[in-house]
Each structure stands twice: as C-alpha cells, then as structure tokens.
C-alpha cells in the first residue's frame, strides 16, 4: 500500500487497521473467507477502468478484446467447475444473481415458496422488506420443530395447497445437507420451477463435499466470496434453454456495465477451485465444523439439529440466558468474531438481539487452523458465554487468541 500511504493517509490508516484486525482476530463468520493474493491482485487491477456492457463478442464499447478473453475464460472455468451448460459471471452480488433468476422465470405477482428467514432463508427469498417480498407473493416453508431439519412432508403439502410457480431453496444458516432431488420431485409434482441458491455452500458443491443441485434445478445462483473464496460477487448457472433469458435478465434488465476487474478475479478463483488442493481444503472446512459442533456440545451448548453436515453451526443460546447480541459483543472483545443469528421457532428475541449465534469454519480453515486450534476455540467460546460478565475471562481469551493468530498467516495479506 505504498501509494495510499502518501496520497490518502486517512484511508490508508483505516485500511491498514483492517489488515491488522484480520490478522489478529479469529474469524468464525460463516459467510466470510480470505481470498488469495492472486484474487486480490486481479480485483485490484486496471480492469476496473473498463466499460464492457454486453457479453463476449457482443459488447457496446470498443477496446473489449482483453475483457472478452477474460470473461470467456471465466465462463469456461465456471462451467467446468460446476458441470453446468451455461454460466453468467456478471452479477455484482448474490442478491443480484437471485434477482436475475426471478426475472428469468417469474411475472410480477407470481406465487413463490421460499425458506423462512427465521429458519435460515435469505432476505431475497421473500422477506417483506426486500424486492422479492414486494414483487412476488411468497409463502415460507421451514424446519420440522423436532428434527430442526427441512420438513419435506410439510413442504410438499404446502406446495399442493399453494400451487407456486417457483420453489426456491438454499440458506444462510442451515447446517444440514439439502436434498435437491427431493425438491425437484416436489416442484415437479405441482409443475413449479426450482431455483437453488448455493451462496453459502458453493465451495463445498464445487469440491463435491455437498451434492450438487445442477442436475435438478432450473437455475442455480451463488456468490463467489463465501466458501468459494473468491472476490465479492455472484453468478448464475442454468441449462442452455434458459441461457438467453438469464443473460438478458442480468444485462440489460438489472445491471449496466459489468465489474470487469471482479470477473477477472472470479476467473482466478475458479482456477483455484479446480485444483485438487481445493477439495482437500473443503474437506477440512467440513471436518473442522463437525469437530467444533461436537466440542461446543461437550462444553454444554445446544446446537440446532444436533450438529452439522456443512461449514456452519447454529448455536441456540436460549438455555444459557445470554442473547445472541451479548455473545457477539463478548466474543468480539475476546478477539473471536462471530455474528448473532435468529434460531428457528424462537419468538422471544427480535432479529437485532437474536437468540443464537452462527459460526463457520471457512476462514479459519483457509488460515490453516486444525484440530488443536478448533478445540481451543470451542473451549474459549463456551468459557466466554457461560461467564458473560467476567472481564477477566475475556481478557484471558484475548491473550490466547493473540498468541494463536501470528502462527497462522492470513492468505492474501501475509
Ligand atoms: C449471502 C447470501 C446471498 C446474497 O449475497 P450478497 O452477495 O450478500 O448479495 C444470497 N443468498 C444466500 C442464501 C446467501 O447466504
């Protein structure tokens, strides 16, 4: 950062402080990760200077020969990685990928079924204050209260009664495998389309450690910056027949010029994800999450659904008397960064307070944390939560975190 330092000290200072924060804290936010130096370099390149409305070979600007080469490589790699007939790599984010999916398949006012926000669905799955909830008539399915897993029987009953045009699945806080084949079967039984949003699990799907929805869904949407470990962005997968609809939904219906520097970084990310080491990485992410869940249980915390199959864990704090917000703050002052999260069937806490916390292992696994560190982190989390007002315990945890972090360089920074 030699340029910012001299030209813009205020921003230099803040960015530098963020480097330090990322180095010196343990990041258990399930939707975050550390992208590689190559991804950062691509994203920070002069490709940001280029306008390229349109698609490779069909642009509305001159000088697009290099951009065309880059986007074509991104497309080819993305198709190979997800074994998909078509990919659009231009969505600026996961939310815009979902908007493109809806615009491709729905008319204003159509009926859609999505997973309830409080059971792990996303804002773009029909929340009233999101465009999805305003444009379409959504009803929400959720988990079985006993198993805390998706209630497929109830889902099927609701689908028959509601007759949706589209069913959307995928989640920000569901720790179990999703049965895409069963979703397809239910969608077919009512003649509905199926969109699967793999924003969180894209890396697991790419590596084959979570079943792929590509054979079952009409459209698959995703981010690139969560388990996939790429730049902040989105993409859409579909079969050939829907390619034109999806492409015209992204541009010109939703977006103008694509973020070409981010597409460059997506191409780099897809290459990294095609390496055998990426499969090993995702296997470790899942193993670390399973171990973290087991350890937290052993320390007396209640885990939603009793464990995890993927990269994330949802902890129900209702029995502890501590709110999600208190836990987030206390762990934050201990150097452990997490987010509070609603837990299913909890009617006592508003989302701003929340009755639980969500933990994920993608970022710590990118950093090389293994069994020993995960066990130690579980111990610290339980100690802080069960002694929520004890500043000495937080201080001790902060010191242990401070000793642990320098042993694990942050990819892309160190
Ligand atoms: C994160 C997420 C998104 C949205 O991604 P943004 O890039 O933040 O817009 C969409 N769907 C799900 C399930 C997510 O977890």
Coordinates of C-alpha atoms and ligand atoms in Angstrom, one line a residue:
X1 CA 0.0 0.0 0.0
X2 CA 2.8 2.4 -0.8
X3 CA 0.5 4.7 -2.9
X4 CA -2.3 5.2 -0.4
X5 CA 0.1 5.9 2.4
X6 CA 1.3 9.1 0.6
X7 CA -1.9 10.2 -1.3
X8 CA -4.6 9.4 1.2
X9 CA -3.4 8.9 4.8
X10 CA -7.0 8.7 6.3
X11 CA -8.0 5.8 4.1
X12 CA -4.5 4.3 4.4
X13 CA -4.8 4.3 8.1
X14 CA -8.3 2.6 8.1
X15 CA -7.3 0.0 5.5
X16 CA -4.1 -0.8 7.4
X17 CA -6.1 -1.1 10.6
X18 CA -8.4 -3.6 8.8
X19 CA -5.3 -5.7 7.8
X20 CA -4.3 -5.8 11.4
X21 CA -7.9 -6.7 12.5
X22 CA -8.0 -9.6 10.1
X23 CA -4.6 -10.8 11.2
X24 CA -5.2 -10.5 15.0
X25 CA -8.7 -11.9 15.3
X26 CA -10.3 -15.4 14.8
X27 CA -12.9 -15.1 12.1
X28 CA -15.8 -17.5 12.6
X29 CA -18.3 -15.6 10.4
X30 CA -19.8 -18.4 8.2
X31 CA -20.2 -16.2 5.1
X32 CA -16.6 -14.8 5.1
X33 CA -13.3 -16.1 3.9
X34 CA -9.8 -14.9 2.8
X35 CA -9.2 -14.7 -0.9
X36 CA -5.7 -15.4 -2.3
X37 CA -3.1 -12.8 -3.2
X38 CA -3.8 -13.7 -6.9
X39 CA -7.6 -13.0 -6.5
X40 CA -6.8 -9.7 -4.7
X41 CA -4.3 -8.7 -7.4
X42 CA -6.9 -9.4 -10.2
X43 CA -9.6 -7.5 -8.4
X44 CA -7.2 -4.6 -7.8
X45 CA -6.1 -4.4 -11.4
X46 CA -6.7 -1.7 -14.0
X47 CA -9.5 -3.8 -15.4
X48 CA -11.7 -1.6 -13.2
X49 CA -11.1 1.1 -15.7
X50 CA -13.0 -0.7 -18.5
X51 CA -16.6 -0.4 -19.6
X52 CA -17.9 -3.6 -21.2
X53 CA -21.7 -3.6 -21.4
X54 CA -22.8 -6.8 -23.2
X55 CA -21.2 -10.2 -23.4
X56 CA -18.0 -11.5 -25.1
X57 CA -18.1 -10.8 -28.8
X58 CA -21.3 -8.7 -28.3
X59 CA -20.2 -5.5 -26.5
X60 CA -21.5 -2.0 -26.7
X61 CA -18.0 -0.5 -26.2
X62 CA -14.7 -0.6 -28.2
X63 CA -11.5 -1.9 -26.8
X64 CA -13.0 -5.0 -25.3
X65 CA -10.6 -7.6 -26.7
X66 CA -8.9 -8.4 -23.4
X67 CA -12.1 -8.2 -21.4
X68 CA -13.6 -10.7 -23.9
X69 CA -10.7 -13.1 -23.4
X70 CA -11.0 -12.8 -19.6
X71 CA -14.8 -13.3 -19.4
X72 CA -14.6 -16.2 -21.8
X73 CA -12.0 -17.9 -19.6
X74 CA -14.2 -17.2 -16.5
X75 CA -17.2 -18.8 -18.3
X76 CA -15.3 -21.9 -19.4
X77 CA -13.8 -22.5 -16.0
X78 CA -17.1 -21.8 -14.2
X79 CA -18.9 -24.3 -16.5
X80 CA -16.3 -26.9 -15.9
X81 CA -16.2 -26.4 -12.1
X82 CA -20.0 -26.8 -11.7
X83 CA -20.6 -29.1 -14.7
X84 CA -23.2 -26.6 -15.9
X85 CA -24.3 -26.0 -19.5
X86 CA -24.3 -22.2 -19.0
X87 CA -23.0 -19.6 -16.6
X88 CA -23.4 -15.9 -16.3
X89 CA -20.5 -14.4 -14.4
X90 CA -21.6 -10.8 -14.3
X91 CA -23.9 -10.5 -11.3
X92 CA -22.4 -8.0 -8.9
X93 CA -23.6 -10.0 -5.9
X94 CA -25.6 -13.0 -4.7
X95 CA -28.7 -10.8 -4.3
X96 CA -28.5 -9.7 -7.9
X97 CA -28.0 -13.3 -9.1
X98 CA -31.3 -14.1 -7.3
X99 CA -33.0 -11.1 -8.9
X100 CA -31.8 -12.4 -12.3
X101 CA -33.2 -15.9 -11.6
X102 CA -36.6 -14.5 -10.6
X103 CA -36.7 -12.1 -13.6
X104 CA -35.9 -15.1 -15.8
X105 CA -38.7 -17.3 -14.5
X106 CA -41.5 -15.1 -13.0
X107 CA -44.0 -12.4 -13.8
X108 CA -44.8 -9.7 -11.3
X109 CA -47.1 -11.0 -8.6
X110 CA -46.4 -14.7 -9.2
X111 CA -46.6 -17.2 -6.3
X112 CA -43.2 -18.4 -4.9
X113 CA -42.3 -20.6 -2.0
X114 CA -39.1 -19.9 -0.1
X115 CA -37.4 -20.9 3.1
X116 CA -38.4 -18.7 6.1
X117 CA -35.8 -16.1 7.0
X118 CA -36.0 -17.2 10.7
X119 CA -35.3 -20.8 9.7
X120 CA -32.2 -19.9 7.6
X121 CA -33.6 -18.4 4.3
X122 CA -32.2 -15.2 2.8
X123 CA -33.7 -11.7 2.5
X124 CA -34.0 -12.4 -1.2
X125 CA -36.2 -15.4 -0.5
X126 CA -39.2 -13.3 0.0
X127 CA -38.6 -11.0 3.0
X128 CA -41.3 -8.3 3.1
X129 CA -38.8 -5.5 3.1
X130 CA -36.8 -7.0 0.1
X131 CA -37.7 -6.6 -3.6
X132 CA -38.6 -10.3 -3.6
X133 CA -41.3 -10.0 -1.0
X134 CA -42.6 -6.8 -2.7
X135 CA -42.7 -8.1 -6.2
X136 CA -44.0 -11.7 -5.6
X137 CA -46.5 -13.4 -3.5
X138 CA -44.2 -15.5 -1.2
X139 CA -45.1 -18.1 1.4
X140 CA -42.5 -19.7 3.6
X141 CA -41.6 -23.2 4.5
X142 CA -39.3 -24.2 7.3
X143 CA -37.9 -26.8 9.6
X144 CA -39.6 -29.6 11.5
X145 CA -39.6 -28.4 15.1
X146 CA -38.5 -31.8 16.4
X147 CA -35.6 -32.6 14.0
X148 CA -34.8 -29.0 13.1
X149 CA -34.3 -30.2 9.6
X150 CA -36.2 -29.1 6.5
X151 CA -39.7 -30.6 6.8
X152 CA -40.1 -32.1 3.3
X153 CA -43.5 -33.6 4.1
X154 CA -45.0 -30.2 5.1
X155 CA -43.2 -28.6 2.2
X156 CA -45.0 -31.0 -0.2
X157 CA -48.3 -30.4 1.5
X158 CA -47.9 -26.6 1.3
X159 CA -46.9 -26.8 -2.4
X160 CA -50.0 -28.7 -3.2
X161 CA -52.2 -26.2 -1.4
X162 CA -50.4 -23.0 -2.6
X163 CA -49.5 -24.1 -6.2
X164 CA -46.4 -21.9 -6.6
X165 CA -44.9 -21.0 -9.9
X166 CA -41.4 -21.4 -8.3
X167 CA -39.8 -23.0 -5.3
X168 CA -36.6 -21.5 -4.1
X169 CA -34.2 -23.3 -1.7
X170 CA -30.8 -22.6 -0.3
X171 CA -29.9 -21.0 3.0
X172 CA -27.7 -18.7 5.0
X173 CA -27.9 -20.6 8.3
X174 CA -29.0 -24.2 7.6
X175 CA -26.3 -26.7 8.9
X176 CA -27.6 -29.8 7.1
X177 CA -27.4 -31.2 3.6
X178 CA -30.2 -30.1 1.3
X179 CA -31.9 -32.9 -0.7
X180 CA -32.2 -31.2 -4.1
X181 CA -33.6 -34.4 -5.8
X182 CA -36.5 -34.3 -3.3
X183 CA -37.0 -30.5 -4.0
X184 CA -37.1 -31.3 -7.7
X185 CA -39.7 -34.1 -7.1
X186 CA -41.9 -31.8 -5.1
X187 CA -41.6 -28.9 -7.6
X188 CA -42.5 -31.3 -10.5
X189 CA -45.5 -32.6 -8.6
X190 CA -47.0 -29.1 -8.7
X191 CA -45.5 -28.1 -12.0
X192 CA -43.3 -25.5 -10.4
X193 CA -39.8 -24.3 -11.4
X194 CA -36.9 -24.8 -9.0
X195 CA -34.2 -22.3 -8.1
X196 CA -31.4 -23.3 -5.8
X197 CA -29.3 -20.6 -4.1
X198 CA -25.9 -22.1 -3.2
X199 CA -24.4 -18.7 -2.0
X200 CA -23.1 -20.3 1.2
X201 CA -22.2 -23.8 0.0
X202 CA -20.7 -23.1 -3.5
X203 CA -17.2 -24.1 -2.4
X204 CA -18.5 -27.4 -0.9
X205 CA -20.5 -28.1 -4.1
X206 CA -17.6 -27.3 -6.3
X207 CA -15.4 -29.7 -4.4
X208 CA -18.0 -32.4 -4.3
X209 CA -18.4 -32.4 -0.5
X210 CA -22.0 -31.3 -0.8
X211 CA -24.3 -32.8 -3.5
X212 CA -24.7 -30.5 -6.5
X213 CA -28.1 -29.0 -7.4
X214 CA -27.1 -28.5 -11.0
X215 CA -28.7 -31.7 -12.3
X216 CA -32.0 -30.8 -10.6
X217 CA -32.5 -27.1 -10.6
X218 CA -33.8 -24.9 -13.4
X219 CA -31.5 -22.1 -12.2
X220 CA -28.7 -22.2 -9.6
X221 CA -27.5 -18.9 -8.1
X222 CA -24.4 -18.2 -6.0
X223 CA -21.9 -15.7 -4.5
X224 CA -18.2 -16.1 -5.2
X225 CA -16.9 -14.8 -1.8
X226 CA -18.1 -17.2 0.8
X227 CA -16.9 -20.8 0.8
X228 CA -15.7 -20.4 -2.8
X229 CA -13.0 -18.0 -1.5
X230 CA -13.1 -15.6 -4.5
X231 CA -13.9 -11.9 -4.9
X232 CA -17.1 -10.3 -3.7
X233 CA -19.6 -11.2 -6.4
X234 CA -22.2 -13.5 -7.8
X235 CA -23.0 -15.9 -10.7
X236 CA -25.9 -17.8 -12.2
X237 CA -25.9 -21.3 -13.7
X238 CA -28.6 -22.8 -15.9
X239 CA -29.3 -25.1 -18.8
X240 CA -28.8 -24.0 -22.4
X241 CA -32.6 -23.4 -22.9
X242 CA -32.7 -20.7 -20.3
X243 CA -29.3 -19.1 -21.2
X244 CA -30.8 -16.2 -23.2
X245 CA -33.4 -15.3 -20.5
X246 CA -30.8 -15.4 -17.8
X247 CA -28.3 -13.3 -19.7
X248 CA -30.8 -10.6 -20.6
X249 CA -32.1 -10.5 -17.0
X250 CA -28.6 -9.7 -15.8
X251 CA -27.9 -7.2 -18.6
X252 CA -29.7 -5.0 -19.6
X253 CA -32.6 -5.7 -17.2
X254 CA -30.8 -5.4 -13.9
X255 CA -27.2 -4.2 -14.4
X256 CA -25.3 -1.9 -16.6
X257 CA -21.5 -2.3 -17.1
X258 CA -20.1 -5.5 -15.5
X259 CA -17.4 -5.2 -12.8
X260 CA -14.7 -6.5 -15.2
X261 CA -12.0 -6.5 -12.5
X262 CA -14.2 -8.7 -10.4
X263 CA -14.9 -11.0 -13.3
X264 CA -11.1 -11.3 -13.7
X265 CA -10.9 -12.3 -10.1
X266 CA -13.8 -14.8 -10.5
X267 CA -11.8 -16.4 -13.3
X268 CA -8.8 -16.8 -10.9
X269 CA -11.0 -18.1 -8.1
X270 CA -12.5 -20.8 -10.5
X271 CA -9.0 -21.9 -11.5
X272 CA -8.0 -22.2 -7.8
X273 CA -11.2 -24.1 -7.1
X274 CA -10.4 -26.6 -9.9
X275 CA -7.1 -27.6 -8.1
X276 CA -7.1 -30.9 -6.1
X277 CA -5.9 -28.8 -3.1
X278 CA -9.3 -27.1 -3.1
X279 CA -11.1 -30.4 -2.5
X280 CA -8.7 -31.0 0.5
X281 CA -9.5 -27.5 1.8
X282 CA -13.3 -28.1 1.7
X283 CA -12.9 -31.5 3.3
X284 CA -11.0 -29.8 6.1
X285 CA -13.7 -27.0 6.4
X286 CA -16.4 -29.6 6.9
X287 CA -14.2 -31.7 9.4
X288 CA -13.4 -28.5 11.4
X289 CA -17.1 -27.6 11.6
X290 CA -18.1 -31.1 12.7
X291 CA -15.4 -31.0 15.4
X292 CA -16.4 -27.5 16.5
X293 CA -20.0 -28.6 16.9
X294 CA -19.0 -31.7 18.9
X295 CA -16.7 -29.7 21.2
X296 CA -19.3 -27.0 21.8
X297 CA -21.9 -29.7 22.7
X298 CA -19.4 -31.3 25.1
X299 CA -19.0 -27.9 26.7
X300 CA -22.8 -27.7 27.3
X301 CA -24.0 -25.6 24.4
X302 CA -27.1 -26.6 22.3
X303 CA -26.5 -27.0 18.6
X304 CA -29.5 -26.6 16.3
X305 CA -30.3 -30.0 14.7
X306 CA -27.6 -31.6 16.9
X307 CA -24.7 -30.9 14.6
X308 CA -23.6 -30.0 11.1
X309 CA -23.0 -31.6 7.7
X310 CA -21.5 -28.4 6.1
X311 CA -19.3 -25.5 7.1
X312 CA -21.6 -23.8 9.6
X313 CA -23.1 -24.3 13.1
X314 CA -26.1 -22.6 14.6
X315 CA -26.0 -22.4 18.4
X316 CA -29.2 -21.9 20.4
X317 CA -28.4 -19.8 23.4
X318 CA -31.9 -19.8 24.9
X319 CA -31.0 -22.1 27.7
X320 CA -27.9 -20.0 28.7
X321 CA -29.8 -16.8 29.5
X322 CA -27.3 -15.0 27.1
X323 CA -28.7 -13.3 24.0
X324 CA -27.0 -13.6 20.6
X325 CA -26.1 -9.9 20.8
X326 CA -24.4 -10.3 24.2
X327 CA -22.5 -13.3 22.9
X328 CA -21.4 -11.4 19.7
X329 CA -20.2 -8.5 21.8
X330 CA -18.4 -10.6 24.5
X331 CA -16.7 -12.8 21.9
X332 CA -15.8 -9.8 19.9
X333 CA -13.9 -8.3 22.9
X334 CA -12.2 -11.7 23.2
X335 CA -10.9 -11.5 19.6
X336 CA -13.4 -14.0 18.3
X337 CA -15.6 -12.5 15.5
X338 CA -19.0 -14.2 15.0
X339 CA -22.5 -13.0 14.2
X340 CA -25.7 -13.2 16.2
X341 CA -28.4 -15.2 14.4
X342 CA -32.1 -15.9 14.8
X343 CA -32.8 -19.5 15.8
X344 CA -35.8 -21.4 14.4
X345 CA -39.0 -21.3 16.5
X346 CA -37.6 -18.6 18.8
X347 CA -40.3 -15.9 19.2
X348 CA -38.8 -14.1 22.2
X349 CA -35.9 -12.3 20.5
X350 CA -36.1 -9.7 17.7
X351 CA -33.5 -10.2 15.0
X352 CA -31.5 -7.3 16.3
X353 CA -30.9 -9.2 19.6
X354 CA -31.4 -12.8 18.4
X355 CA -31.5 -16.0 20.4
X356 CA -28.4 -17.6 19.0
X357 CA -25.1 -17.3 17.2
X358 CA -23.9 -18.6 13.8
X359 CA -20.3 -20.0 13.5
X360 CA -18.5 -21.1 10.4
X361 CA -15.1 -22.6 9.6
X362 CA -14.2 -21.5 6.1
X363 CA -12.0 -18.6 7.1
X364 CA -10.1 -20.3 9.9
X365 CA -9.5 -23.3 7.7
X366 CA -8.1 -21.1 4.9
X367 CA -5.7 -19.9 7.6
X368 CA -4.6 -23.4 8.4
X369 CA -6.3 -24.0 11.8
X370 CA -6.7 -27.6 12.6
X371 CA -7.9 -29.9 15.4
X372 CA -6.0 -28.4 18.2
X373 CA -7.0 -24.8 17.4
X374 CA -10.7 -25.8 16.9
X375 CA -10.8 -27.5 20.3
X376 CA -9.2 -24.5 22.0
X377 CA -11.6 -22.1 20.2
X378 CA -14.6 -24.2 21.4
X379 CA -13.3 -24.0 24.9
X380 CA -12.9 -20.2 24.7
X381 CA -16.4 -19.7 23.2
X382 CA -18.0 -21.7 26.0
X383 CA -16.0 -20.0 28.7
X384 CA -16.9 -16.6 27.5
X385 CA -20.6 -17.4 27.0
X386 CA -21.1 -19.2 30.4
X387 CA -19.3 -16.3 32.1
X388 CA -20.7 -13.5 30.1
X389 CA -20.0 -10.7 32.6
X390 CA -16.5 -11.9 33.5
X391 CA -14.0 -9.4 32.0
X392 CA -11.0 -11.5 33.2
X393 CA -12.1 -14.5 31.1
X394 CA -12.5 -12.3 28.1
X395 CA -9.0 -10.8 28.7
X396 CA -7.5 -14.3 29.0
X397 CA -9.3 -15.4 25.8
X398 CA -8.0 -12.3 24.1
X399 CA -4.4 -13.2 25.1
X400 CA -4.8 -16.8 23.9
X401 CA -6.2 -15.5 20.5
X402 CA -3.3 -13.1 20.4
X403 CA -0.8 -15.9 20.7
X404 CA -2.6 -18.2 18.2
X405 CA -3.0 -15.8 15.4
X406 CA 0.6 -15.0 14.5
X407 CA 1.2 -18.7 13.9
X408 CA -1.3 -18.7 11.1
X409 CA -0.6 -16.2 8.3
X410 CA -3.7 -14.8 6.6
X411 CA -3.8 -15.7 2.9
X412 CA -3.6 -12.7 0.6
X413 CA -2.2 -10.4 3.4
X414 CA 0.8 -12.1 4.9
Ligands
LIG1 C1 -25.1 -14.3 1.2 C2 -26.3 -14.8 0.5 C3 -26.9 -14.2 -0.6 C4 -26.6 -12.8 -1.0 O1 -25.3 -12.5 -1.3 P1 -24.8 -11.0 -1.4 O2 -23.6 -11.1 -2.2 O3 -24.6 -10.5 0.0 O4 -25.9 -10.2 -2.1 C5 -28.0 -14.8 -1.2 N1 -28.5 -15.9 -0.7 C6 -28.0 -16.6 0.3 C7 -28.5 -17.9 0.8 C8 -26.9 -16.0 1.0 O5 -26.4 -16.7 2.1

